Amino acid sequence: QVQLVESGGGLVQPGGSLRLSCQGSGRIFSAYALGWYRQVPGKEREWVARISSNGGTNYDDSVKGRFTISRNNAAKMVYLQMDSLKPEDTAVYYCYAVIGGTPYWGQGTQVTVSS
C-alpha cells in the first residue's frame, strides 16, 4: 500500500510563489512515476506535471515556465515549485504515484491565489 501526504498549500498573492511537498512511502519509491493534478470545485481534475523514475519531466502548457516538479528518492518526496502564480491557479492540488499502471492519490492541499 502506497500512502501520499501533501503539504505546503496556502494563500498567496498573484505573482507570488509556493512550494508544495508530497511525502510518499513504499520500498521502491524511486521506481514510481510521480506527478501533480489539481481540481477546482465543479470541474474535472486537471493534470499539471509529472516526473518519471529517471527524472524526465513534463508540464501542462498552462504552467510551463512557471512550475517546476522535482523529486528526492532518498527522502521519498516529490515537490512542486510554483512561481508567478495567477488567480486561475487556485485549486486543490493532489500528488499521485503510478505503480504497475495503478494510480495512487494523496488527500490534496488547497492553493488560493488572491489579492
Coordinates of N, CA and C in Angstrom, one line a residue:
Q1 N 0.8 -1.2 0.0 CA 0.0 0.0 0.0 C 0.9 1.2 0.0
V2 N 0.6 2.2 -0.9 CA 1.3 3.4 -1.0 C 0.5 4.5 -0.4
Q3 N 1.2 5.3 0.4 CA 0.5 6.5 1.0 C 1.2 7.8 0.6
L4 N 0.4 8.8 0.3 CA 1.0 10.1 -0.2 C 0.3 11.2 0.6
V5 N 1.1 12.1 1.2 CA 0.6 13.1 2.0 C 1.2 14.5 1.5
E6 N 0.3 15.4 1.1 CA 0.7 16.7 0.6 C 0.8 17.7 1.7
S7 N 1.6 18.7 1.5 CA 1.7 19.9 2.4 C 2.2 21.1 1.6
G8 N 2.1 22.3 2.2 CA 2.6 23.4 1.6 C 1.6 24.4 0.9
G9 N 0.4 24.0 0.9 CA -0.6 24.9 0.3 C -0.9 26.1 1.2
G10 N -1.6 27.0 0.6 CA -2.0 28.2 1.4 C -2.5 29.3 0.5
L11 N -2.5 30.5 1.1 CA -3.0 31.7 0.4 C -1.8 32.6 0.0
V12 N -1.8 33.0 -1.3 CA -0.6 33.7 -1.8 C -1.2 34.8 -2.8
Q13 N -0.5 35.9 -2.8 CA -0.9 37.0 -3.8 C -0.5 36.6 -5.2
P14 N -1.2 37.2 -6.2 CA -0.8 37.0 -7.6 C 0.7 37.4 -7.8
G15 N 1.4 36.6 -8.5 CA 2.8 36.8 -8.7 C 3.7 36.2 -7.7
G16 N 3.1 35.7 -6.6 CA 3.9 35.0 -5.6 C 4.3 33.6 -5.9
S17 N 4.9 33.0 -4.9 CA 5.4 31.6 -5.0 C 4.9 30.7 -3.9
L18 N 4.8 29.4 -4.1 CA 4.6 28.4 -3.1 C 5.3 27.2 -3.5
R19 N 5.7 26.4 -2.5 CA 6.3 25.1 -2.8 C 5.5 24.0 -2.1
L20 N 4.9 23.1 -3.0 CA 4.2 22.0 -2.5 C 5.1 20.8 -2.3
S21 N 4.8 20.1 -1.2 CA 5.6 18.8 -0.9 C 4.7 17.7 -0.8
C22 N 5.2 16.5 -1.1 CA 4.4 15.3 -1.0 C 5.3 14.2 -0.5
Q23 N 4.9 13.7 0.7 CA 5.7 12.6 1.3 C 5.1 11.3 0.9
G24 N 5.9 10.4 0.4 CA 5.4 9.1 -0.1 C 6.0 8.0 0.8
S25 N 5.6 6.8 0.5 CA 6.0 5.6 1.1 C 6.2 4.5 0.1
G26 N 6.8 3.4 0.5 CA 7.0 2.3 -0.4 C 8.5 2.0 -0.6
R27 N 8.8 0.7 -0.7 CA 10.2 0.3 -0.7 C 10.9 0.7 -2.0
I28 N 10.1 0.8 -3.1 CA 10.7 1.0 -4.4 C 10.2 2.4 -4.9
F29 N 10.2 3.4 -4.0 CA 9.7 4.7 -4.4 C 10.4 5.3 -5.6
S30 N 11.7 5.0 -5.7 CA 12.5 5.5 -6.9 C 12.0 5.0 -8.2
A31 N 11.2 3.9 -8.2 CA 10.8 3.4 -9.5 C 9.4 3.9 -9.9
Y32 N 8.8 4.8 -9.1 CA 7.5 5.3 -9.4 C 7.5 6.5 -10.3
A33 N 6.6 6.6 -11.2 CA 6.3 7.8 -11.9 C 5.4 8.7 -10.9
L34 N 5.7 9.9 -10.8 CA 5.1 10.8 -9.8 C 4.6 12.1 -10.5
G35 N 3.6 12.7 -9.9 CA 3.1 13.9 -10.6 C 2.1 14.7 -9.7
W36 N 1.5 15.7 -10.3 CA 0.6 16.5 -9.6 C -0.6 16.8 -10.6
Y37 N -1.8 16.7 -10.0 CA -3.0 17.2 -10.6 C -3.6 18.3 -9.7
R38 N -4.6 19.0 -10.3 CA -5.3 20.0 -9.5 C -6.8 20.0 -9.9
Q39 N -7.6 20.4 -9.0 CA -9.1 20.4 -9.2 C -9.8 21.6 -8.6
V40 N -10.6 22.2 -9.4 CA -11.5 23.3 -8.9 C -12.9 22.7 -8.7
P41 N -13.6 23.1 -7.7 CA -14.9 22.6 -7.4 C -15.8 22.7 -8.7
G42 N -16.5 21.7 -9.0 CA -17.4 21.7 -10.1 C -16.7 21.4 -11.5
K43 N -15.4 21.2 -11.4 CA -14.6 20.9 -12.7 C -13.9 19.6 -12.5
E44 N -13.5 19.0 -13.7 CA -12.7 17.8 -13.6 C -11.3 18.0 -13.1
R45 N -10.7 17.0 -12.6 CA -9.3 17.1 -12.2 C -8.4 17.3 -13.4
E46 N -7.5 18.2 -13.3 CA -6.6 18.6 -14.4 C -5.2 18.3 -14.1
W47 N -4.5 17.6 -15.1 CA -3.1 17.2 -14.9 C -2.3 18.5 -15.0
V48 N -1.2 18.5 -14.1 CA -0.3 19.7 -14.0 C 1.1 19.3 -14.5
A49 N 1.7 18.3 -13.9 CA 3.1 18.0 -14.2 C 3.3 16.5 -13.8
R50 N 4.4 15.9 -14.4 CA 4.8 14.6 -14.0 C 6.3 14.5 -14.0
I51 N 6.9 13.6 -13.3 CA 8.3 13.3 -13.3 C 8.5 11.8 -13.3
S52 N 9.3 11.3 -14.3 CA 9.5 9.9 -14.4 C 10.5 9.4 -13.4
S53 N 10.7 8.1 -13.4 CA 11.6 7.5 -12.4 C 13.1 7.9 -12.7
N54 N 13.3 8.3 -14.0 CA 14.7 8.7 -14.3 C 14.8 10.2 -14.3
G55 N 13.8 10.9 -13.9 CA 13.9 12.4 -13.7 C 13.4 13.2 -14.9
G56 N 12.9 12.6 -15.9 CA 12.3 13.3 -17.0 C 11.0 14.0 -16.6
T57 N 10.8 15.2 -17.1 CA 9.6 16.0 -16.6 C 8.8 16.4 -17.8
N58 N 7.5 16.6 -17.5 CA 6.5 17.1 -18.5 C 5.6 18.0 -17.7
Y59 N 5.1 19.1 -18.5 CA 4.2 20.0 -17.8 C 3.0 20.4 -18.8
D60 N 1.9 20.7 -18.2 CA 0.8 21.2 -18.9 C 1.2 22.6 -19.4
D61 N 0.7 23.0 -20.6 CA 1.1 24.3 -21.2 C 0.7 25.4 -20.3
S62 N -0.3 25.3 -19.5 CA -0.8 26.4 -18.6 C 0.2 26.7 -17.5
V63 N 1.1 25.8 -17.2 CA 2.1 26.0 -16.1 C 3.5 26.0 -16.5
K64 N 3.8 25.7 -17.8 CA 5.1 25.5 -18.3 C 5.9 26.9 -18.2
G65 N 7.1 26.8 -17.6 CA 7.9 28.0 -17.4 C 7.6 28.7 -16.1
R66 N 6.6 28.2 -15.4 CA 6.3 28.8 -14.0 C 6.4 27.8 -12.9
F67 N 6.1 26.5 -13.2 CA 6.1 25.5 -12.2 C 7.3 24.6 -12.5
T68 N 7.8 24.0 -11.4 CA 8.9 23.0 -11.6 C 8.7 21.8 -10.6
I69 N 8.7 20.7 -11.2 CA 8.5 19.4 -10.4 C 9.9 18.8 -10.2
S70 N 10.1 18.3 -9.0 CA 11.3 17.6 -8.7 C 11.0 16.5 -7.7
R71 N 12.0 15.6 -7.5 CA 11.9 14.5 -6.6 C 13.1 14.3 -5.8
N72 N 13.0 13.7 -4.6 CA 14.1 13.3 -3.8 C 13.8 11.8 -3.4
N73 N 14.4 10.9 -4.1 CA 14.0 9.5 -3.8 C 14.5 9.0 -2.5
A74 N 15.6 9.5 -2.0 CA 16.1 9.1 -0.7 C 15.1 9.5 0.4
A75 N 14.5 10.6 0.3 CA 13.5 11.1 1.3 C 12.1 10.7 0.9
K76 N 11.9 10.1 -0.2 CA 10.6 9.7 -0.7 C 9.7 10.9 -0.8
M77 N 10.2 11.9 -1.5 CA 9.5 13.2 -1.6 C 9.3 13.6 -3.1
V78 N 8.2 14.2 -3.4 CA 8.1 14.9 -4.7 C 7.6 16.3 -4.4
Y79 N 8.1 17.3 -5.2 CA 7.9 18.7 -4.9 C 7.3 19.4 -6.1
L80 N 6.5 20.4 -5.9 CA 6.1 21.3 -7.0 C 6.4 22.7 -6.6
Q81 N 7.4 23.3 -7.2 CA 7.7 24.7 -7.0 C 6.8 25.6 -8.0
M82 N 6.0 26.4 -7.4 CA 5.1 27.2 -8.2 C 5.5 28.7 -8.1
D83 N 5.9 29.3 -9.2 CA 6.2 30.7 -9.2 C 5.3 31.5 -10.2
S84 N 5.3 32.8 -10.0 CA 4.5 33.7 -10.9 C 3.0 33.2 -10.8
L85 N 2.5 32.9 -9.6 CA 1.2 32.4 -9.5 C 0.1 33.3 -10.0
K86 N -1.0 32.7 -10.5 CA -2.1 33.5 -11.1 C -3.4 33.1 -10.3
P87 N -4.4 33.9 -10.3 CA -5.6 33.5 -9.7 C -6.2 32.2 -10.3
E88 N -6.0 32.0 -11.5 CA -6.5 30.8 -12.2 C -5.8 29.5 -11.7
D89 N -4.7 29.7 -11.0 CA -4.0 28.5 -10.4 C -4.7 28.0 -9.1
T90 N -5.7 28.8 -8.6 CA -6.4 28.4 -7.4 C -7.1 27.1 -7.6
A91 N -6.8 26.1 -6.7 CA -7.3 24.8 -6.8 C -6.8 23.9 -5.6
V92 N -7.4 22.7 -5.5 CA -6.8 21.7 -4.6 C -5.8 20.9 -5.4
Y93 N -4.6 20.8 -4.9 CA -3.5 20.1 -5.6 C -3.3 18.8 -5.0
Y94 N -3.3 17.8 -5.9 CA -3.1 16.4 -5.5 C -1.8 15.8 -6.1
C95 N -1.0 15.2 -5.2 CA 0.1 14.4 -5.8 C -0.3 13.0 -6.1
Y96 N 0.3 12.3 -7.0 CA 0.0 11.0 -7.4 C 1.2 10.2 -7.7
A97 N 1.1 8.9 -7.6 CA 2.1 7.9 -8.0 C 1.5 6.8 -8.8
V98 N 2.2 6.4 -9.9 CA 1.7 5.3 -10.7 C 2.6 4.1 -10.5
I99 N 2.0 3.0 -10.1 CA 2.7 1.8 -9.7 C 2.1 0.7 -10.5
G100 N 2.8 0.1 -11.4 CA 2.2 -1.0 -12.1 C 1.0 -0.6 -12.9
G101 N 0.9 0.6 -13.3 CA -0.2 1.1 -14.1 C -1.4 1.6 -13.2
T102 N -1.3 1.4 -11.9 CA -2.3 1.8 -10.9 C -2.0 3.2 -10.3
P103 N -2.9 4.2 -10.4 CA -2.6 5.5 -9.7 C -3.0 5.5 -8.2
Y104 N -2.2 6.1 -7.5 CA -2.4 6.3 -6.0 C -2.4 7.8 -5.8
W105 N -3.3 8.3 -4.9 CA -3.5 9.7 -4.7 C -3.3 10.1 -3.2
G106 N -2.9 11.4 -3.1 CA -2.9 12.0 -1.8 C -4.2 12.6 -1.5
Q107 N -4.4 13.3 -0.3 CA -5.6 13.8 0.1 C -5.8 15.2 -0.4
G108 N -4.8 15.9 -0.9 CA -4.9 17.2 -1.5 C -4.5 18.3 -0.6
T109 N -4.1 19.4 -1.2 CA -3.8 20.6 -0.4 C -4.3 21.8 -1.1
Q110 N -4.9 22.7 -0.5 CA -5.6 23.9 -1.1 C -4.5 25.0 -1.4
V111 N -4.6 25.5 -2.6 CA -3.8 26.6 -3.0 C -4.8 27.7 -3.5
T112 N -4.7 28.9 -2.8 CA -5.5 30.0 -3.2 C -4.7 31.2 -3.6
V113 N -4.9 31.7 -4.8 CA -4.1 32.9 -5.3 C -5.1 34.0 -5.4
S114 N -4.9 35.0 -4.5 CA -5.8 36.1 -4.4 C -5.2 37.3 -3.7
S115 N -5.6 38.5 -4.2 CA -5.1 39.7 -3.5 C -6.1 40.1 -2.4

